[in-house]
Amino acid sequence: MRLEPRAHAPLAIRLLAPVGAVVAALALCALLVAWTGAPVLRAYGLLVEGAVGSRFALTETLTRATPLILTGLAAAVAFRAKLWNIGAEGQLYMGALAAVVLGGELLNLPAWAVLPLALIGGALAGGVTLLGPAVLKVRFGVDEVVTTLLLNFVVLLLVSMLLEGALKDPMGMGWPQSAPVVEAAELPKLIERTRLHVGLLLALGLAVILWLIDTRTIWGYENRAVGANPRAAAFAGMPVTRVMLRTALLSGGLAGLAGAAEVCGLKGYLTLDLSPGFGYSGIVVAMLAQLHPLGVVGAAVFIAGIFVGADAMSRAMPVPNYIADVLVATSLLCMLVAGLLARYRLRRS
């Protein structure tokens, strides 16, 4: 048996690939659920019920999906240009850090300008964080996987230092957290008495805008061309270096915006546990969506539903909520296999 490249993957195969990957992941993880002694169908039923079974569950899932949409878009934009951004977690924290500084009482900005500046500043902070590895890649050929991954730890240590020092809340009873942002810097709630905020609409709007850019503009065409073959793109006269740097600013900016939205829309202050791994989960979201901006929305809601539903399931059955991490990781592996089978077909030698 050998793998033979497909001249063109049919639309049905491309659409069914993520569905098949999810089904395969659920089937594989069912073995682990059964190992705990819990009935598999009942466990998965509780997972779904915990994710979308009530008004509270649905709003919690959408709240959890908001940063995942933004980090998923960040990964999708970068991966489309073959810029392997593994540092969305660090960029998210840099965005949150900028939002806390700009949205706090320290600078005493006008009320009408606080929220826009906090969000824009968060996006810029995330974009600049990725710009460094991108420059190293295009100028010196440094592997961006290594630099972006290691920058995550540098940023977390920087945030930890600031939360124990200059940004520490004097009213925080000794806990390592920043002072809260002012009321004018808070994103409005979409539904009263829930945690769902306007950041969801911002994320959905950006997904649509990025889809239009990707499919209807020269910028999108250049991004796809550089990702497909940078040498051919350069031969055709495309500014490859400029495209990579522009992509880095956009990708890092989206991840930074996720951090700013979490601070301004949800927590109100910065702590080291602001993100339970949104940056890394965004990679899974992007891969499940096959790097499609609109597909990122559905994939983010699915991943968010797994995490929220697993918490509810673990309270009712003897299945630890860590099954969510296993399910997400298995979904990524299955998606990689499904993507391979979508691009290639099996042939007898």
Short mmCIF file of C-alpha atoms in Angstrom, two decimals:
data_model
loop_
_atom_site.label_atom_id
_atom_site.label_comp_id
_atom_site.label_asym_id
_atom_site.label_seq_id
_atom_site.Cartn_x
_atom_site.Cartn_y
_atom_site.Cartn_z
CA MET A 1 0.00 0.00 0.00
CA ARG A 2 1.19 3.53 -0.72
CA LEU A 3 -0.13 7.07 -0.41
CA GLU A 4 -0.91 8.90 -3.65
CA PRO A 5 -1.59 12.66 -3.64
CA ARG A 6 -5.08 13.69 -4.75
CA ALA A 7 -5.19 16.16 -7.60
CA HIS A 8 -8.11 17.85 -5.85
CA ALA A 9 -9.78 16.83 -2.58
CA PRO A 10 -13.58 16.71 -3.08
CA LEU A 11 -15.62 19.16 -1.00
CA ALA A 12 -17.45 16.32 0.72
CA ILE A 13 -14.17 14.83 1.96
CA ARG A 14 -12.91 18.19 3.21
CA LEU A 15 -16.16 18.78 5.09
CA LEU A 16 -16.33 15.28 6.54
CA ALA A 17 -12.70 15.23 7.70
CA PRO A 18 -13.27 17.24 10.93
CA VAL A 19 -16.53 15.40 11.62
CA GLY A 20 -14.79 12.05 11.26
CA ALA A 21 -11.94 13.24 13.47
CA VAL A 22 -14.34 14.24 16.25
CA VAL A 23 -16.27 10.96 16.01
CA ALA A 24 -13.02 8.98 16.13
CA ALA A 25 -11.82 10.98 19.15
CA LEU A 26 -15.10 10.34 20.98
CA ALA A 27 -14.86 6.65 20.22
CA LEU A 28 -11.27 6.40 21.47
CA CYS A 29 -11.98 8.35 24.64
CA ALA A 30 -15.03 6.17 25.28
CA LEU A 31 -12.56 3.44 26.23
CA LEU A 32 -11.14 5.65 28.99
CA VAL A 33 -14.62 6.57 30.22
CA ALA A 34 -15.57 2.88 30.32
CA TRP A 35 -12.34 2.17 32.21
CA THR A 36 -13.61 4.34 35.10
CA GLY A 37 -16.69 2.15 35.34
CA ALA A 38 -19.08 4.85 34.14
CA PRO A 39 -21.65 4.15 31.39
CA VAL A 40 -20.27 5.77 28.25
CA LEU A 41 -23.53 7.00 26.71
CA ARG A 42 -24.71 8.43 30.01
CA ALA A 43 -21.36 10.18 30.50
CA TYR A 44 -21.43 11.74 27.06
CA GLY A 45 -25.07 12.70 27.60
CA LEU A 46 -24.12 14.56 30.78
CA LEU A 47 -21.26 16.23 28.91
CA VAL A 48 -23.65 17.57 26.27
CA GLU A 49 -26.18 18.58 28.91
CA GLY A 50 -23.50 20.39 30.88
CA ALA A 51 -22.41 22.28 27.77
CA VAL A 52 -25.73 23.33 26.21
CA GLY A 53 -28.47 21.84 28.38
CA SER A 54 -29.55 25.08 30.04
CA ARG A 55 -29.37 28.84 29.64
CA PHE A 56 -26.53 28.97 32.15
CA ALA A 57 -24.62 26.12 30.49
CA LEU A 58 -24.95 27.66 27.02
CA THR A 59 -23.79 31.10 28.14
CA GLU A 60 -20.83 29.54 29.96
CA THR A 61 -19.88 27.64 26.81
CA LEU A 62 -20.08 30.79 24.69
CA THR A 63 -18.08 32.71 27.31
CA ARG A 64 -15.39 30.03 27.20
CA ALA A 65 -15.51 30.03 23.38
CA THR A 66 -14.80 33.78 23.07
CA PRO A 67 -11.03 33.65 23.75
CA LEU A 68 -10.81 30.35 21.85
CA ILE A 69 -12.24 32.01 18.73
CA LEU A 70 -9.61 34.74 18.93
CA THR A 71 -6.67 32.42 19.62
CA GLY A 72 -7.99 30.03 16.96
CA LEU A 73 -8.05 32.88 14.44
CA ALA A 74 -4.53 33.84 15.54
CA ALA A 75 -3.27 30.33 14.82
CA ALA A 76 -5.24 30.02 11.56
CA VAL A 77 -3.91 33.32 10.16
CA ALA A 78 -0.31 32.45 11.01
CA PHE A 79 -0.45 28.82 9.89
CA ARG A 80 -1.99 29.83 6.56
CA ALA A 81 1.24 31.73 5.81
CA LYS A 82 3.39 28.90 7.24
CA LEU A 83 4.30 31.03 10.26
CA TRP A 84 4.13 28.47 13.04
CA ASN A 85 2.97 30.60 15.95
CA ILE A 86 3.05 28.43 19.08
CA GLY A 87 3.23 31.48 21.33
CA ALA A 88 -0.40 32.60 21.45
CA GLU A 89 -0.44 31.89 25.20
CA GLY A 90 2.31 34.41 25.84
CA GLN A 91 0.77 36.91 23.42
CA LEU A 92 -2.55 36.55 25.26
CA TYR A 93 -0.89 37.43 28.57
CA MET A 94 0.92 40.40 27.00
CA GLY A 95 -2.44 41.66 25.74
CA ALA A 96 -3.96 41.20 29.18
CA LEU A 97 -1.01 43.02 30.74
CA ALA A 98 -1.42 45.99 28.40
CA ALA A 99 -5.17 46.08 29.09
CA VAL A 100 -4.59 46.19 32.85
CA VAL A 101 -2.10 49.05 32.51
CA LEU A 102 -4.23 51.10 30.10
CA GLY A 103 -7.54 50.24 31.73
CA GLY A 104 -6.48 50.81 35.33
CA GLU A 105 -6.43 53.92 37.47
CA LEU A 106 -2.69 54.40 37.02
CA LEU A 107 -2.87 56.47 33.79
CA ASN A 108 -6.18 58.23 34.62
CA LEU A 109 -7.36 58.27 30.99
CA PRO A 110 -10.68 59.85 29.91
CA ALA A 111 -13.61 57.48 30.48
CA TRP A 112 -14.63 57.39 26.82
CA ALA A 113 -11.12 56.37 25.72
CA VAL A 114 -10.29 53.74 28.33
CA LEU A 115 -12.00 50.69 26.79
CA PRO A 116 -10.91 51.29 23.15
CA LEU A 117 -7.33 51.99 24.26
CA ALA A 118 -7.25 48.90 26.48
CA LEU A 119 -8.40 46.63 23.64
CA ILE A 120 -6.19 48.27 21.00
CA GLY A 121 -3.23 48.31 23.35
CA GLY A 122 -3.76 44.62 24.13
CA ALA A 123 -3.80 43.79 20.43
CA LEU A 124 -0.65 45.84 19.78
CA ALA A 125 1.16 44.21 22.70
CA GLY A 126 0.37 40.74 21.37
CA GLY A 127 1.36 41.71 17.83
CA VAL A 128 4.71 43.15 18.91
CA THR A 129 5.41 40.01 20.95
CA LEU A 130 5.17 37.87 17.81
CA LEU A 131 6.94 40.41 15.63
CA GLY A 132 10.31 39.58 17.21
CA PRO A 133 10.26 35.86 16.30
CA ALA A 134 8.96 36.76 12.83
CA VAL A 135 11.91 39.11 12.23
CA LEU A 136 14.32 36.42 13.41
CA LYS A 137 12.69 33.97 10.98
CA VAL A 138 12.79 36.14 7.86
CA ARG A 139 16.22 37.69 8.52
CA PHE A 140 18.20 34.86 10.07
CA GLY A 141 16.14 31.72 9.46
CA VAL A 142 15.57 31.10 13.19
CA ASP A 143 12.90 28.46 13.80
CA GLU A 144 9.81 30.32 15.05
CA VAL A 145 8.43 27.19 16.73
CA VAL A 146 11.26 27.37 19.26
CA THR A 147 11.24 31.13 19.77
CA THR A 148 7.47 31.52 20.11
CA LEU A 149 7.20 28.53 22.43
CA LEU A 150 9.98 29.74 24.72
CA LEU A 151 8.58 33.27 24.74
CA ASN A 152 5.50 31.88 26.49
CA PHE A 153 7.60 31.13 29.56
CA VAL A 154 9.44 34.46 29.36
CA VAL A 155 6.12 36.33 29.31
CA LEU A 156 4.66 34.31 32.17
CA LEU A 157 7.73 35.02 34.29
CA LEU A 158 7.49 38.72 33.42
CA VAL A 159 3.82 38.80 34.40
CA SER A 160 4.60 36.93 37.62
CA MET A 161 7.31 39.46 38.50
CA LEU A 162 4.99 42.42 37.87
CA LEU A 163 2.12 40.87 39.83
CA GLU A 164 4.47 40.44 42.79
CA GLY A 165 5.84 43.94 42.35
CA ALA A 166 4.82 47.05 40.44
CA LEU A 167 1.29 45.92 39.51
CA LYS A 168 0.37 44.11 42.72
CA ASP A 169 -3.01 45.12 44.10
CA PRO A 170 -2.49 46.65 47.56
CA MET A 171 -6.06 45.63 48.41
CA GLY A 172 -5.59 42.05 47.20
CA MET A 173 -4.79 40.61 50.66
CA GLY A 174 -1.38 39.49 49.47
CA TRP A 175 -2.58 37.52 46.45
CA PRO A 176 -0.50 37.96 43.27
CA GLN A 177 -3.02 39.90 41.21
CA SER A 178 -3.22 43.30 39.62
CA ALA A 179 -5.49 46.13 40.65
CA PRO A 180 -8.85 45.91 38.83
CA VAL A 181 -9.55 47.94 35.72
CA VAL A 182 -11.87 50.92 36.07
CA GLU A 183 -15.57 50.51 35.35
CA ALA A 184 -15.27 52.39 32.05
CA ALA A 185 -12.84 49.69 30.81
CA GLU A 186 -15.30 46.84 31.31
CA LEU A 187 -16.99 45.22 28.32
CA PRO A 188 -20.81 45.25 28.62
CA LYS A 189 -22.62 42.01 29.33
CA LEU A 190 -24.67 40.51 26.49
CA ILE A 191 -27.14 38.84 28.84
CA GLU A 192 -27.86 40.10 32.33
CA ARG A 193 -26.82 37.91 35.28
CA THR A 194 -24.45 35.88 33.11
CA ARG A 195 -20.72 36.17 32.35
CA LEU A 196 -21.28 36.41 28.57
CA HIS A 197 -19.92 39.72 27.31
CA VAL A 198 -19.65 41.78 24.11
CA GLY A 199 -16.27 40.21 23.40
CA LEU A 200 -18.17 37.36 21.74
CA LEU A 201 -19.63 39.74 19.14
CA LEU A 202 -16.18 41.21 18.60
CA ALA A 203 -14.72 37.75 18.01
CA LEU A 204 -17.53 36.78 15.60
CA GLY A 205 -17.12 40.03 13.68
CA LEU A 206 -13.38 39.49 13.34
CA ALA A 207 -13.96 35.95 12.05
CA VAL A 208 -16.19 37.32 9.27
CA ILE A 209 -13.74 40.14 8.46
CA LEU A 210 -10.81 37.73 8.25
CA TRP A 211 -12.80 35.42 5.98
CA LEU A 212 -13.52 38.35 3.65
CA ILE A 213 -9.87 39.40 3.71
CA ASP A 214 -8.74 35.84 3.01
CA THR A 215 -11.09 35.31 0.08
CA ARG A 216 -11.71 38.76 -1.38
CA THR A 217 -8.52 40.82 -1.04
CA ILE A 218 -4.97 40.92 -2.34
CA TRP A 219 -3.70 40.63 1.23
CA GLY A 220 -5.46 37.30 1.62
CA TYR A 221 -4.17 36.05 -1.72
CA GLU A 222 -0.60 37.01 -0.81
CA ASN A 223 -0.95 35.31 2.56
CA ARG A 224 -2.09 32.06 0.94
CA ALA A 225 0.53 32.27 -1.83
CA VAL A 226 3.40 32.77 0.61
CA GLY A 227 2.12 29.87 2.69
CA ALA A 228 1.86 27.60 -0.34
CA ASN A 229 5.32 28.37 -1.75
CA PRO A 230 7.33 31.38 -0.54
CA ARG A 231 9.97 31.04 -3.27
CA ALA A 232 7.36 31.01 -6.02
CA ALA A 233 5.59 33.96 -4.37
CA ALA A 234 8.87 35.91 -4.29
CA PHE A 235 9.53 35.03 -7.95
CA ALA A 236 6.07 36.40 -8.79
CA GLY A 237 7.03 39.70 -7.18
CA MET A 238 5.19 39.35 -3.88
CA PRO A 239 6.81 41.03 -0.84
CA VAL A 240 7.34 37.84 1.17
CA THR A 241 9.08 39.53 4.11
CA ARG A 242 6.37 42.17 4.38
CA VAL A 243 3.65 39.51 4.22
CA MET A 244 5.27 37.51 7.03
CA LEU A 245 5.68 40.55 9.28
CA ARG A 246 2.13 41.69 8.56
CA THR A 247 0.85 38.22 9.36
CA ALA A 248 2.82 38.20 12.61
CA LEU A 249 1.29 41.50 13.73
CA LEU A 250 -2.21 40.28 12.87
CA SER A 251 -1.81 36.86 14.47
CA GLY A 252 -0.21 38.16 17.65
CA GLY A 253 -2.74 40.99 17.77
CA LEU A 254 -5.65 38.56 17.76
CA ALA A 255 -4.12 36.56 20.61
CA GLY A 256 -3.39 39.77 22.53
CA LEU A 257 -6.97 40.88 22.00
CA ALA A 258 -8.13 37.61 23.56
CA GLY A 259 -6.20 38.48 26.71
CA ALA A 260 -7.53 42.04 26.78
CA ALA A 261 -11.10 40.78 26.33
CA GLU A 262 -10.69 38.31 29.20
CA VAL A 263 -9.53 41.12 31.49
CA CYS A 264 -12.06 43.73 30.38
CA GLY A 265 -14.99 41.39 29.89
CA LEU A 266 -14.64 38.65 32.47
CA LYS A 267 -12.14 38.88 35.33
CA GLY A 268 -11.50 42.60 35.62
CA TYR A 269 -7.90 42.08 36.76
CA LEU A 270 -4.84 40.05 35.82
CA THR A 271 -3.68 36.86 37.52
CA LEU A 272 -1.36 34.06 36.47
CA ASP A 273 -4.33 31.71 36.04
CA LEU A 274 -6.14 34.02 33.61
CA SER A 275 -5.79 31.44 30.85
CA PRO A 276 -6.17 27.68 31.34
CA GLY A 277 -4.31 27.18 28.07
CA PHE A 278 -6.39 29.20 25.61
CA GLY A 279 -3.31 29.83 23.46
CA TYR A 280 -2.50 26.16 23.05
CA SER A 281 -6.16 25.17 22.62
CA GLY A 282 -6.39 27.75 19.83
CA ILE A 283 -4.05 25.56 17.79
CA VAL A 284 -6.49 22.65 18.12
CA VAL A 285 -9.36 24.98 17.16
CA ALA A 286 -7.53 26.16 14.04
CA MET A 287 -6.65 22.62 12.96
CA LEU A 288 -10.22 21.34 13.46
CA ALA A 289 -11.42 24.30 11.37
CA GLN A 290 -8.84 23.50 8.68
CA LEU A 291 -7.59 27.09 9.07
CA HIS A 292 -10.93 28.49 7.85
CA PRO A 293 -11.90 31.67 9.77
CA LEU A 294 -15.61 30.81 9.87
CA GLY A 295 -14.87 27.21 10.76
CA VAL A 296 -12.89 28.49 13.75
CA VAL A 297 -16.14 29.70 15.33
CA GLY A 298 -17.74 26.25 15.26
CA ALA A 299 -14.55 24.52 16.38
CA ALA A 300 -14.13 26.96 19.29
CA VAL A 301 -17.70 26.37 20.49
CA PHE A 302 -17.10 22.61 20.27
CA ILE A 303 -13.87 22.76 22.29
CA ALA A 304 -15.43 25.13 24.82
CA GLY A 305 -18.42 22.80 25.16
CA ILE A 306 -16.08 19.89 25.92
CA PHE A 307 -14.38 21.77 28.75
CA VAL A 308 -17.58 23.17 30.25
CA GLY A 309 -19.47 19.89 29.82
CA ALA A 310 -16.64 17.83 31.30
CA ASP A 311 -16.75 19.91 34.48
CA ALA A 312 -20.47 19.22 34.84
CA MET A 313 -20.03 15.52 33.99
CA SER A 314 -17.28 15.06 36.59
CA ARG A 315 -19.61 16.33 39.32
CA ALA A 316 -22.22 13.70 38.51
CA MET A 317 -20.09 10.69 37.61
CA PRO A 318 -16.71 9.23 38.65
CA VAL A 319 -15.03 10.57 35.50
CA PRO A 320 -12.33 13.22 36.10
CA ASN A 321 -12.69 16.44 34.14
CA TYR A 322 -9.20 15.84 32.73
CA ILE A 323 -11.00 13.71 30.15
CA ALA A 324 -11.61 17.04 28.38
CA ASP A 325 -7.87 17.53 27.85
CA VAL A 326 -7.52 13.99 26.55
CA LEU A 327 -10.50 14.46 24.22
CA VAL A 328 -9.15 17.73 22.82
CA ALA A 329 -5.67 16.26 22.28
CA THR A 330 -7.13 13.14 20.65
CA SER A 331 -9.28 15.33 18.39
CA LEU A 332 -6.12 17.11 17.19
CA LEU A 333 -4.33 13.83 16.44
CA CYS A 334 -7.38 12.43 14.64
CA MET A 335 -7.71 15.66 12.67
CA LEU A 336 -4.11 15.38 11.50
CA VAL A 337 -4.79 11.84 10.28
CA ALA A 338 -8.06 12.93 8.65
CA GLY A 339 -6.27 15.81 6.91
CA LEU A 340 -3.66 13.40 5.58
CA LEU A 341 -6.34 11.08 4.19
CA ALA A 342 -8.13 14.06 2.64
CA ARG A 343 -4.98 15.04 0.72
CA TYR A 344 -3.87 11.53 -0.17
CA ARG A 345 -5.53 8.27 -1.19
CA LEU A 346 -4.42 4.72 -0.50
CA ARG A 347 -3.24 2.77 -3.53
CA ARG A 348 -1.99 -0.79 -3.87
CA SER A 349 1.65 -0.85 -4.89
#
